[in-house]
Amino acid sequence: MEIKAIRGFNDVLPAEIGKWQFVEKTAREVFEGFGFSEIRIPILERTELFSRGIGEATDIVEKEMYTFTDRSGTSLTLRPEATASMARAYLEHKMYSFDPVAKLYCFGPMFRHERPQKGRYRQFYQIDAEIFGVANPIADAEVILMLIHFLKRVGLENLELEINSLGCRECRPRYREELKRFLADRAFHLCQDCQRRLQSNPLRIFDCKVEACKEAISEAPKVTDFICPECQVHFDRVKEYLGMAGLSYLLNPRMVRGLDYYTRTAFEVVSYQLGSQNAVTGGGRYDNLFQEIGELDIPGIGFAIGIERLISLLPGEKEFVKYPHVFVAASGGGTQKRAYELANQLHLDGIRAEADYEGKSLKSQMRRADKLKARYVLILGEEELNRGRAVLRNMGDKSQEEIPLQDIVDILKDKVKQRGKETF
Ligand SMILES: [Zn+2]
Ligand SMILES: [Zn+2]
């Protein structure tokens, strides 16, 4: 029996990979320009990192984690998100002892056992960026500016930034009680999950997709009416700094984040690309996370972008697939060895060259070059080779010219650059 991939686990094939590489390359350029450094963290962590960091009463910890006991009896979990692991690494390596401020980003797969849907996977990829060690609202604005700049650089247009404040440990409990009181009268309208959430984590009801729950919560009090003066000042500053950076925003008091550790600033970016509305990404501040997983009180703010979702929104006209620059075609006799030598030389110079491995006829090599969408074919004929020359055929306009082989690298580099889309 043929072995297939696990449900919800997806292959990214070569035809798609150009988009992934483009997104990752752009993220690196933008984030490093903002002074962020890449960090690579393990995929597997102790389960309590997530149950304490993300919070027991969240969907992720309650029902979506890939948790198992390893051979030494330790409970381990495939990371469902990256922030808790990055915070763990910051504490474990005492990064704060060098400088309290750490600006970090990472790419990689996350794992959640959700119901598979179109475009949603159980292994999915995220780009994460975090600033640890800064309570000042400047950091909130900086992270948001970087995010918007990145999204524009990959080609998303019609973006809308929504922000909210979720309050802090002092003021959020008051709001939570208020919300509970408000919803208590309407509890019988709520779905089963939300009836449970009403006790454990009522803010999560805002995320429920069930129509009756949306209805029940539509008139609920707003969190921003309950935040303490310190949180209000913080929120006002965030707005001021966003304005200074030239960013406009919408206030969305219904936006809460699914994870327990968020405090104060929460944000989401919505794209209206192609007429439809898509939440691209979100993030926020989490000043309590470090206390949940360690001893230190360290503020943090950041965001996570789902790469699959982002890629589905990229403009279509960009060329991401890397076709061969040239196919080196031998035409019998001693020309195949010469084709091998030339292909090697081109590879060493960074020119994407393909050649025949099977001793096929010239006609069938031309067919293959066409199928691979090679831009040029270098046809090696015995007679031309004796004169140190070969025929270069442009597969686009079908023109041909004879060129000296000693200049082949320069000639091809020139031609490919002229197309304007390629750099070596
Ligand atoms: Zn507060
Ligand atoms: Zn519900």
Short mmCIF file of N, CA and C in Angstrom, two decimals, residues 175-333:
data_model
loop_
_atom_site.label_atom_id
_atom_site.label_comp_id
_atom_site.label_asym_id
_atom_site.label_seq_id
_atom_site.Cartn_x
_atom_site.Cartn_y
_atom_site.Cartn_z
N TYR A 175 -13.48 44.13 33.90
CA TYR A 175 -14.23 44.02 32.64
C TYR A 175 -14.80 42.61 32.50
N ARG A 176 -13.98 41.64 32.86
CA ARG A 176 -14.41 40.24 32.74
C ARG A 176 -15.69 40.00 33.57
N GLU A 177 -15.72 40.56 34.76
CA GLU A 177 -16.90 40.41 35.62
C GLU A 177 -18.11 41.10 34.99
N GLU A 178 -17.84 42.28 34.45
CA GLU A 178 -18.91 43.04 33.81
C GLU A 178 -19.51 42.26 32.64
N LEU A 179 -18.60 41.66 31.87
CA LEU A 179 -19.01 40.89 30.70
C LEU A 179 -19.81 39.66 31.13
N LYS A 180 -19.34 39.02 32.19
CA LYS A 180 -20.05 37.84 32.73
C LYS A 180 -21.47 38.22 33.15
N ARG A 181 -21.58 39.35 33.85
CA ARG A 181 -22.88 39.80 34.33
C ARG A 181 -23.80 40.07 33.15
N PHE A 182 -23.24 40.74 32.14
CA PHE A 182 -24.03 41.05 30.94
C PHE A 182 -24.52 39.78 30.25
N LEU A 183 -23.62 38.79 30.15
CA LEU A 183 -23.96 37.59 29.40
C LEU A 183 -24.78 36.58 30.22
N ALA A 184 -24.77 36.73 31.54
CA ALA A 184 -25.47 35.78 32.39
C ALA A 184 -26.95 35.67 31.98
N ASP A 185 -27.58 36.83 31.70
CA ASP A 185 -28.99 36.84 31.29
C ASP A 185 -29.20 36.18 29.94
N ARG A 186 -28.14 36.16 29.15
CA ARG A 186 -28.29 35.66 27.78
C ARG A 186 -27.66 34.28 27.60
N ALA A 187 -27.25 33.69 28.70
CA ALA A 187 -26.47 32.45 28.63
C ALA A 187 -27.19 31.36 27.84
N PHE A 188 -28.52 31.30 27.96
CA PHE A 188 -29.24 30.21 27.28
C PHE A 188 -29.22 30.37 25.76
N HIS A 189 -28.82 31.57 25.26
CA HIS A 189 -28.67 31.74 23.81
C HIS A 189 -27.33 31.21 23.31
N LEU A 190 -26.38 31.06 24.23
CA LEU A 190 -25.01 30.76 23.81
C LEU A 190 -24.83 29.29 23.45
N CYS A 191 -23.86 29.03 22.56
CA CYS A 191 -23.55 27.64 22.21
C CYS A 191 -22.88 26.97 23.42
N GLN A 192 -22.76 25.64 23.34
CA GLN A 192 -22.22 24.91 24.49
C GLN A 192 -20.81 25.37 24.87
N ASP A 193 -19.98 25.57 23.83
CA ASP A 193 -18.61 26.02 24.08
C ASP A 193 -18.61 27.34 24.85
N CYS A 194 -19.48 28.25 24.40
CA CYS A 194 -19.50 29.58 25.01
C CYS A 194 -20.08 29.55 26.42
N GLN A 195 -21.01 28.62 26.69
CA GLN A 195 -21.52 28.50 28.06
C GLN A 195 -20.37 28.14 29.00
N ARG A 196 -19.48 27.30 28.48
CA ARG A 196 -18.31 26.92 29.26
C ARG A 196 -17.34 28.11 29.37
N ARG A 197 -17.14 28.80 28.22
CA ARG A 197 -16.24 29.96 28.21
C ARG A 197 -16.72 31.04 29.16
N LEU A 198 -18.04 31.13 29.33
CA LEU A 198 -18.61 32.15 30.19
C LEU A 198 -18.00 32.06 31.59
N GLN A 199 -17.71 30.86 32.04
CA GLN A 199 -17.08 30.68 33.34
C GLN A 199 -15.56 30.82 33.26
N SER A 200 -14.96 30.17 32.25
CA SER A 200 -13.50 30.05 32.24
C SER A 200 -12.81 31.25 31.61
N ASN A 201 -13.35 31.78 30.52
CA ASN A 201 -12.63 32.80 29.74
C ASN A 201 -13.63 33.53 28.85
N PRO A 202 -14.50 34.37 29.49
CA PRO A 202 -15.62 34.95 28.73
C PRO A 202 -15.19 35.81 27.54
N LEU A 203 -13.97 36.38 27.58
CA LEU A 203 -13.55 37.21 26.44
C LEU A 203 -13.49 36.41 25.14
N ARG A 204 -13.30 35.11 25.30
CA ARG A 204 -13.19 34.27 24.11
C ARG A 204 -14.51 34.18 23.34
N ILE A 205 -15.60 34.54 23.99
CA ILE A 205 -16.90 34.47 23.30
C ILE A 205 -16.92 35.41 22.10
N PHE A 206 -16.12 36.46 22.16
CA PHE A 206 -16.04 37.38 21.01
C PHE A 206 -15.53 36.67 19.75
N ASP A 207 -14.76 35.62 19.93
CA ASP A 207 -14.19 34.91 18.78
C ASP A 207 -15.12 33.85 18.22
N CYS A 208 -16.24 33.57 18.92
CA CYS A 208 -17.13 32.48 18.48
C CYS A 208 -17.79 32.82 17.15
N LYS A 209 -17.86 31.82 16.28
CA LYS A 209 -18.42 32.04 14.94
C LYS A 209 -19.92 31.73 14.89
N VAL A 210 -20.47 31.18 15.99
CA VAL A 210 -21.89 30.81 15.99
C VAL A 210 -22.75 32.09 16.01
N GLU A 211 -23.73 32.13 15.11
CA GLU A 211 -24.53 33.34 14.90
C GLU A 211 -25.21 33.80 16.21
N ALA A 212 -25.78 32.87 16.96
CA ALA A 212 -26.49 33.23 18.19
C ALA A 212 -25.54 33.87 19.20
N CYS A 213 -24.29 33.40 19.22
CA CYS A 213 -23.31 33.96 20.16
C CYS A 213 -22.92 35.36 19.72
N LYS A 214 -22.73 35.54 18.41
CA LYS A 214 -22.40 36.87 17.89
C LYS A 214 -23.50 37.86 18.26
N GLU A 215 -24.74 37.39 18.10
CA GLU A 215 -25.91 38.20 18.41
C GLU A 215 -25.91 38.58 19.90
N ALA A 216 -25.70 37.56 20.74
CA ALA A 216 -25.77 37.78 22.19
C ALA A 216 -24.72 38.78 22.66
N ILE A 217 -23.59 38.82 21.98
CA ILE A 217 -22.48 39.63 22.49
C ILE A 217 -22.41 41.00 21.81
N SER A 218 -23.29 41.19 20.80
CA SER A 218 -23.16 42.41 19.99
C SER A 218 -23.35 43.69 20.80
N GLU A 219 -24.15 43.63 21.84
CA GLU A 219 -24.40 44.83 22.64
C GLU A 219 -23.57 44.86 23.92
N ALA A 220 -22.62 43.96 24.03
CA ALA A 220 -21.86 43.83 25.28
C ALA A 220 -21.05 45.10 25.58
N PRO A 221 -20.77 45.35 26.85
CA PRO A 221 -19.91 46.49 27.17
C PRO A 221 -18.54 46.37 26.51
N LYS A 222 -17.91 47.53 26.28
CA LYS A 222 -16.62 47.54 25.59
C LYS A 222 -15.48 47.53 26.60
N VAL A 223 -14.45 46.77 26.28
CA VAL A 223 -13.31 46.66 27.19
C VAL A 223 -12.67 48.02 27.41
N THR A 224 -12.66 48.86 26.36
CA THR A 224 -11.98 50.16 26.49
C THR A 224 -12.70 51.10 27.45
N ASP A 225 -13.98 50.79 27.80
CA ASP A 225 -14.66 51.60 28.81
C ASP A 225 -14.24 51.22 30.22
N PHE A 226 -13.48 50.15 30.35
CA PHE A 226 -13.14 49.66 31.70
C PHE A 226 -11.66 49.70 32.00
N ILE A 227 -10.84 50.15 31.03
CA ILE A 227 -9.40 50.08 31.29
C ILE A 227 -8.97 51.16 32.28
N CYS A 228 -7.92 50.86 33.03
CA CYS A 228 -7.44 51.75 34.09
C CYS A 228 -6.71 52.96 33.47
N PRO A 229 -6.48 54.01 34.25
CA PRO A 229 -5.81 55.20 33.69
C PRO A 229 -4.46 54.89 33.05
N GLU A 230 -3.68 53.97 33.63
CA GLU A 230 -2.37 53.64 33.04
C GLU A 230 -2.55 53.01 31.66
N CYS A 231 -3.50 52.09 31.57
CA CYS A 231 -3.76 51.45 30.27
C CYS A 231 -4.27 52.47 29.25
N GLN A 232 -5.09 53.43 29.73
CA GLN A 232 -5.61 54.46 28.85
C GLN A 232 -4.47 55.32 28.30
N VAL A 233 -3.53 55.69 29.18
CA VAL A 233 -2.40 56.51 28.74
C VAL A 233 -1.57 55.73 27.71
N HIS A 234 -1.34 54.45 28.02
CA HIS A 234 -0.57 53.62 27.09
C HIS A 234 -1.25 53.58 25.72
N PHE A 235 -2.54 53.35 25.71
CA PHE A 235 -3.30 53.25 24.47
C PHE A 235 -3.26 54.57 23.69
N ASP A 236 -3.41 55.68 24.42
CA ASP A 236 -3.36 56.99 23.76
C ASP A 236 -2.00 57.23 23.10
N ARG A 237 -0.95 56.81 23.79
CA ARG A 237 0.40 56.99 23.23
C ARG A 237 0.58 56.14 21.97
N VAL A 238 0.08 54.90 22.04
CA VAL A 238 0.19 54.02 20.85
C VAL A 238 -0.44 54.73 19.66
N LYS A 239 -1.63 55.30 19.88
CA LYS A 239 -2.33 55.98 18.79
C LYS A 239 -1.52 57.17 18.28
N GLU A 240 -0.94 57.89 19.25
CA GLU A 240 -0.14 59.06 18.87
C GLU A 240 1.07 58.63 18.02
N TYR A 241 1.76 57.58 18.46
CA TYR A 241 2.97 57.15 17.73
C TYR A 241 2.61 56.55 16.37
N LEU A 242 1.47 55.89 16.29
CA LEU A 242 1.04 55.37 14.98
C LEU A 242 0.80 56.54 14.04
N GLY A 243 0.16 57.58 14.55
CA GLY A 243 -0.10 58.78 13.75
C GLY A 243 1.20 59.40 13.28
N MET A 244 2.19 59.48 14.19
CA MET A 244 3.49 60.06 13.81
C MET A 244 4.16 59.24 12.71
N ALA A 245 3.90 57.93 12.70
CA ALA A 245 4.50 57.07 11.66
C ALA A 245 3.68 57.08 10.38
N GLY A 246 2.62 57.89 10.37
CA GLY A 246 1.81 58.01 9.16
C GLY A 246 0.83 56.86 8.97
N LEU A 247 0.52 56.15 10.04
CA LEU A 247 -0.40 55.02 9.91
C LEU A 247 -1.79 55.41 10.40
N SER A 248 -2.80 55.06 9.61
CA SER A 248 -4.16 55.27 10.09
C SER A 248 -4.70 53.94 10.61
N TYR A 249 -5.71 53.99 11.45
CA TYR A 249 -6.19 52.78 12.10
C TYR A 249 -7.67 52.93 12.41
N LEU A 250 -8.30 51.82 12.65
CA LEU A 250 -9.68 51.80 13.13
C LEU A 250 -9.66 51.26 14.54
N LEU A 251 -10.48 51.83 15.41
CA LEU A 251 -10.61 51.26 16.75
C LEU A 251 -11.64 50.15 16.69
N ASN A 252 -11.27 48.99 17.17
CA ASN A 252 -12.19 47.85 17.15
C ASN A 252 -12.31 47.26 18.56
N PRO A 253 -13.29 47.76 19.33
CA PRO A 253 -13.41 47.31 20.73
C PRO A 253 -13.84 45.86 20.86
N ARG A 254 -14.26 45.23 19.75
CA ARG A 254 -14.68 43.82 19.80
C ARG A 254 -13.50 42.88 19.55
N MET A 255 -12.35 43.43 19.22
CA MET A 255 -11.22 42.57 18.93
C MET A 255 -10.54 42.13 20.22
N VAL A 256 -10.63 40.85 20.50
CA VAL A 256 -9.87 40.30 21.63
C VAL A 256 -8.98 39.24 21.03
N ARG A 257 -7.93 38.87 21.67
CA ARG A 257 -7.07 37.86 21.09
C ARG A 257 -7.33 36.53 21.78
N GLY A 258 -7.18 35.46 21.01
CA GLY A 258 -7.53 34.15 21.53
C GLY A 258 -6.67 33.66 22.67
N LEU A 259 -5.51 34.22 22.85
CA LEU A 259 -4.60 33.68 23.85
C LEU A 259 -4.67 34.51 25.14
N ASP A 260 -4.59 33.80 26.25
CA ASP A 260 -4.74 34.43 27.56
C ASP A 260 -3.70 35.49 27.88
N TYR A 261 -2.51 35.34 27.31
CA TYR A 261 -1.43 36.19 27.82
C TYR A 261 -1.44 37.61 27.28
N TYR A 262 -2.35 37.94 26.37
CA TYR A 262 -2.34 39.29 25.82
C TYR A 262 -2.81 40.34 26.83
N THR A 263 -2.14 41.48 26.82
CA THR A 263 -2.52 42.62 27.65
C THR A 263 -2.43 43.87 26.78
N ARG A 264 -3.16 44.86 27.18
CA ARG A 264 -3.10 46.17 26.50
C ARG A 264 -3.25 46.06 24.98
N THR A 265 -2.27 46.52 24.22
CA THR A 265 -2.47 46.66 22.78
C THR A 265 -2.72 45.34 22.07
N ALA A 266 -3.80 45.29 21.30
CA ALA A 266 -4.04 44.17 20.39
C ALA A 266 -4.28 44.77 19.01
N PHE A 267 -3.81 44.09 17.98
CA PHE A 267 -4.01 44.64 16.64
C PHE A 267 -4.21 43.53 15.63
N GLU A 268 -4.87 43.92 14.54
CA GLU A 268 -5.10 43.01 13.42
C GLU A 268 -4.97 43.80 12.14
N VAL A 269 -4.50 43.13 11.10
CA VAL A 269 -4.47 43.77 9.80
C VAL A 269 -5.41 43.00 8.88
N VAL A 270 -6.31 43.74 8.25
CA VAL A 270 -7.30 43.15 7.36
C VAL A 270 -6.96 43.60 5.95
N SER A 271 -7.00 42.67 5.02
CA SER A 271 -6.74 43.01 3.62
C SER A 271 -8.05 43.00 2.85
N TYR A 272 -8.24 44.03 2.02
CA TYR A 272 -9.42 44.07 1.16
C TYR A 272 -9.02 43.79 -0.28
N GLN A 273 -7.93 43.03 -0.44
CA GLN A 273 -7.46 42.63 -1.77
C GLN A 273 -8.58 41.90 -2.51
N LEU A 274 -8.72 42.17 -3.79
CA LEU A 274 -9.67 41.45 -4.66
C LEU A 274 -11.10 41.53 -4.12
N GLY A 275 -11.40 42.63 -3.43
CA GLY A 275 -12.77 42.84 -3.02
C GLY A 275 -13.25 42.07 -1.80
N SER A 276 -12.50 41.06 -1.37
CA SER A 276 -12.99 40.31 -0.22
C SER A 276 -12.16 40.67 1.02
N GLN A 277 -12.76 40.45 2.16
CA GLN A 277 -12.14 40.86 3.41
C GLN A 277 -11.44 39.68 4.08
N ASN A 278 -10.16 39.84 4.36
CA ASN A 278 -9.39 38.75 4.97
C ASN A 278 -8.52 39.27 6.10
N ALA A 279 -8.68 38.70 7.28
CA ALA A 279 -7.75 39.04 8.35
C ALA A 279 -6.41 38.39 7.99
N VAL A 280 -5.38 39.20 7.82
CA VAL A 280 -4.09 38.68 7.39
C VAL A 280 -3.28 38.21 8.58
N THR A 281 -3.31 38.99 9.63
CA THR A 281 -2.40 38.73 10.72
C THR A 281 -2.84 39.52 11.94
N GLY A 282 -2.30 39.14 13.07
CA GLY A 282 -2.60 39.88 14.27
C GLY A 282 -1.51 39.71 15.30
N GLY A 283 -1.61 40.52 16.33
CA GLY A 283 -0.60 40.41 17.38
C GLY A 283 -1.01 41.27 18.55
N GLY A 284 -0.09 41.45 19.45
CA GLY A 284 -0.39 42.29 20.59
C GLY A 284 0.67 42.21 21.66
N ARG A 285 0.34 42.89 22.74
CA ARG A 285 1.26 42.98 23.87
C ARG A 285 0.93 41.89 24.87
N TYR A 286 1.94 41.37 25.53
CA TYR A 286 1.72 40.28 26.50
C TYR A 286 2.66 40.46 27.68
N ASP A 287 2.27 41.37 28.56
CA ASP A 287 3.17 41.71 29.66
C ASP A 287 3.13 40.69 30.79
N ASN A 288 2.23 39.68 30.71
CA ASN A 288 2.19 38.68 31.79
C ASN A 288 2.82 37.35 31.41
N LEU A 289 3.15 37.18 30.15
CA LEU A 289 3.63 35.88 29.70
C LEU A 289 4.86 35.42 30.45
N PHE A 290 5.82 36.31 30.61
CA PHE A 290 7.08 35.90 31.23
C PHE A 290 6.89 35.44 32.67
N GLN A 291 5.92 36.05 33.36
CA GLN A 291 5.67 35.60 34.73
C GLN A 291 5.04 34.22 34.77
N GLU A 292 4.31 33.89 33.72
CA GLU A 292 3.68 32.57 33.69
C GLU A 292 4.73 31.47 33.48
N ILE A 293 5.75 31.77 32.71
CA ILE A 293 6.70 30.71 32.37
C ILE A 293 8.04 30.85 33.09
N GLY A 294 8.27 31.97 33.77
CA GLY A 294 9.54 32.16 34.46
C GLY A 294 9.34 33.03 35.68
N GLU A 295 10.42 33.49 36.21
CA GLU A 295 10.34 34.27 37.45
C GLU A 295 10.31 35.77 37.18
N LEU A 296 10.71 36.15 35.97
CA LEU A 296 10.95 37.56 35.72
C LEU A 296 9.71 38.25 35.15
N ASP A 297 9.64 39.54 35.41
CA ASP A 297 8.54 40.34 34.90
C ASP A 297 9.08 41.15 33.72
N ILE A 298 8.85 40.64 32.54
CA ILE A 298 9.40 41.28 31.34
C ILE A 298 8.27 41.51 30.34
N PRO A 299 8.15 42.76 29.85
CA PRO A 299 7.09 43.02 28.88
C PRO A 299 7.46 42.50 27.49
N GLY A 300 6.46 42.28 26.68
CA GLY A 300 6.71 41.83 25.31
C GLY A 300 5.58 42.24 24.39
N ILE A 301 5.92 42.36 23.11
CA ILE A 301 4.89 42.63 22.09
C ILE A 301 5.35 42.03 20.78
N GLY A 302 4.41 41.54 19.99
CA GLY A 302 4.80 40.96 18.71
C GLY A 302 3.61 40.54 17.89
N PHE A 303 3.90 39.86 16.79
CA PHE A 303 2.84 39.38 15.90
C PHE A 303 3.24 38.08 15.25
N ALA A 304 2.25 37.40 14.73
CA ALA A 304 2.48 36.17 13.96
C ALA A 304 1.69 36.27 12.66
N ILE A 305 2.33 35.90 11.58
CA ILE A 305 1.67 35.91 10.27
C ILE A 305 1.61 34.47 9.77
N GLY A 306 0.42 34.02 9.38
CA GLY A 306 0.29 32.70 8.77
C GLY A 306 0.79 32.76 7.33
N ILE A 307 1.82 31.97 7.02
CA ILE A 307 2.42 32.09 5.69
C ILE A 307 1.46 31.58 4.60
N GLU A 308 0.75 30.48 4.86
CA GLU A 308 -0.17 29.96 3.83
C GLU A 308 -1.21 31.01 3.46
N ARG A 309 -1.78 31.66 4.48
CA ARG A 309 -2.80 32.68 4.24
C ARG A 309 -2.19 33.84 3.45
N LEU A 310 -1.02 34.28 3.88
CA LEU A 310 -0.37 35.42 3.22
C LEU A 310 -0.13 35.10 1.74
N ILE A 311 0.36 33.89 1.47
CA ILE A 311 0.67 33.50 0.09
C ILE A 311 -0.60 33.47 -0.76
N SER A 312 -1.72 33.05 -0.15
CA SER A 312 -2.96 32.99 -0.92
C SER A 312 -3.42 34.40 -1.32
N LEU A 313 -2.91 35.42 -0.66
CA LEU A 313 -3.32 36.80 -0.96
C LEU A 313 -2.34 37.54 -1.86
N LEU A 314 -1.21 36.90 -2.19
CA LEU A 314 -0.21 37.60 -3.00
C LEU A 314 -0.77 37.88 -4.40
N PRO A 315 -0.40 39.03 -4.95
CA PRO A 315 -0.85 39.33 -6.31
C PRO A 315 -0.34 38.27 -7.28
N GLY A 316 -1.19 37.89 -8.24
CA GLY A 316 -0.90 36.77 -9.12
C GLY A 316 0.13 37.04 -10.20
N GLU A 317 0.31 38.31 -10.57
CA GLU A 317 1.10 38.57 -11.78
C GLU A 317 2.61 38.40 -11.56
N LYS A 318 3.02 38.35 -10.30
CA LYS A 318 4.46 38.24 -10.04
C LYS A 318 4.98 36.87 -10.48
N GLU A 319 6.21 36.86 -10.99
CA GLU A 319 6.77 35.60 -11.47
C GLU A 319 7.62 34.97 -10.37
N PHE A 320 7.17 33.83 -9.85
CA PHE A 320 7.89 33.21 -8.74
C PHE A 320 8.62 31.93 -9.13
N VAL A 321 8.17 31.30 -10.24
CA VAL A 321 8.77 30.02 -10.59
C VAL A 321 10.11 30.27 -11.27
N LYS A 322 11.11 29.49 -10.89
CA LYS A 322 12.44 29.68 -11.46
C LYS A 322 12.66 28.65 -12.57
N TYR A 323 12.50 29.08 -13.80
CA TYR A 323 12.73 28.20 -14.94
C TYR A 323 14.21 28.19 -15.28
N PRO A 324 14.67 27.16 -16.04
CA PRO A 324 16.08 27.15 -16.43
C PRO A 324 16.40 28.37 -17.30
N HIS A 325 17.56 28.95 -17.07
CA HIS A 325 18.00 30.01 -17.97
C HIS A 325 18.34 29.42 -19.34
N VAL A 326 18.93 28.24 -19.31
CA VAL A 326 19.40 27.68 -20.58
C VAL A 326 19.38 26.15 -20.51
N PHE A 327 19.04 25.56 -21.63
CA PHE A 327 19.14 24.11 -21.77
C PHE A 327 20.29 23.84 -22.74
N VAL A 328 21.25 23.04 -22.30
CA VAL A 328 22.39 22.73 -23.15
C VAL A 328 22.08 21.43 -23.90
N ALA A 329 21.90 21.55 -25.21
CA ALA A 329 21.47 20.40 -26.01
C ALA A 329 22.63 19.86 -26.85
N ALA A 330 22.89 18.58 -26.70
CA ALA A 330 23.94 17.94 -27.49
C ALA A 330 23.32 17.35 -28.75
N SER A 331 24.10 17.28 -29.80
CA SER A 331 23.53 16.70 -31.03
C SER A 331 24.38 15.53 -31.50
N GLY A 332 24.60 14.60 -30.61
CA GLY A 332 25.27 13.34 -30.99
C GLY A 332 26.79 13.44 -31.01
N GLY A 333 27.41 12.35 -31.32
CA GLY A 333 28.87 12.30 -31.40
C GLY A 333 29.51 12.61 -30.06
#
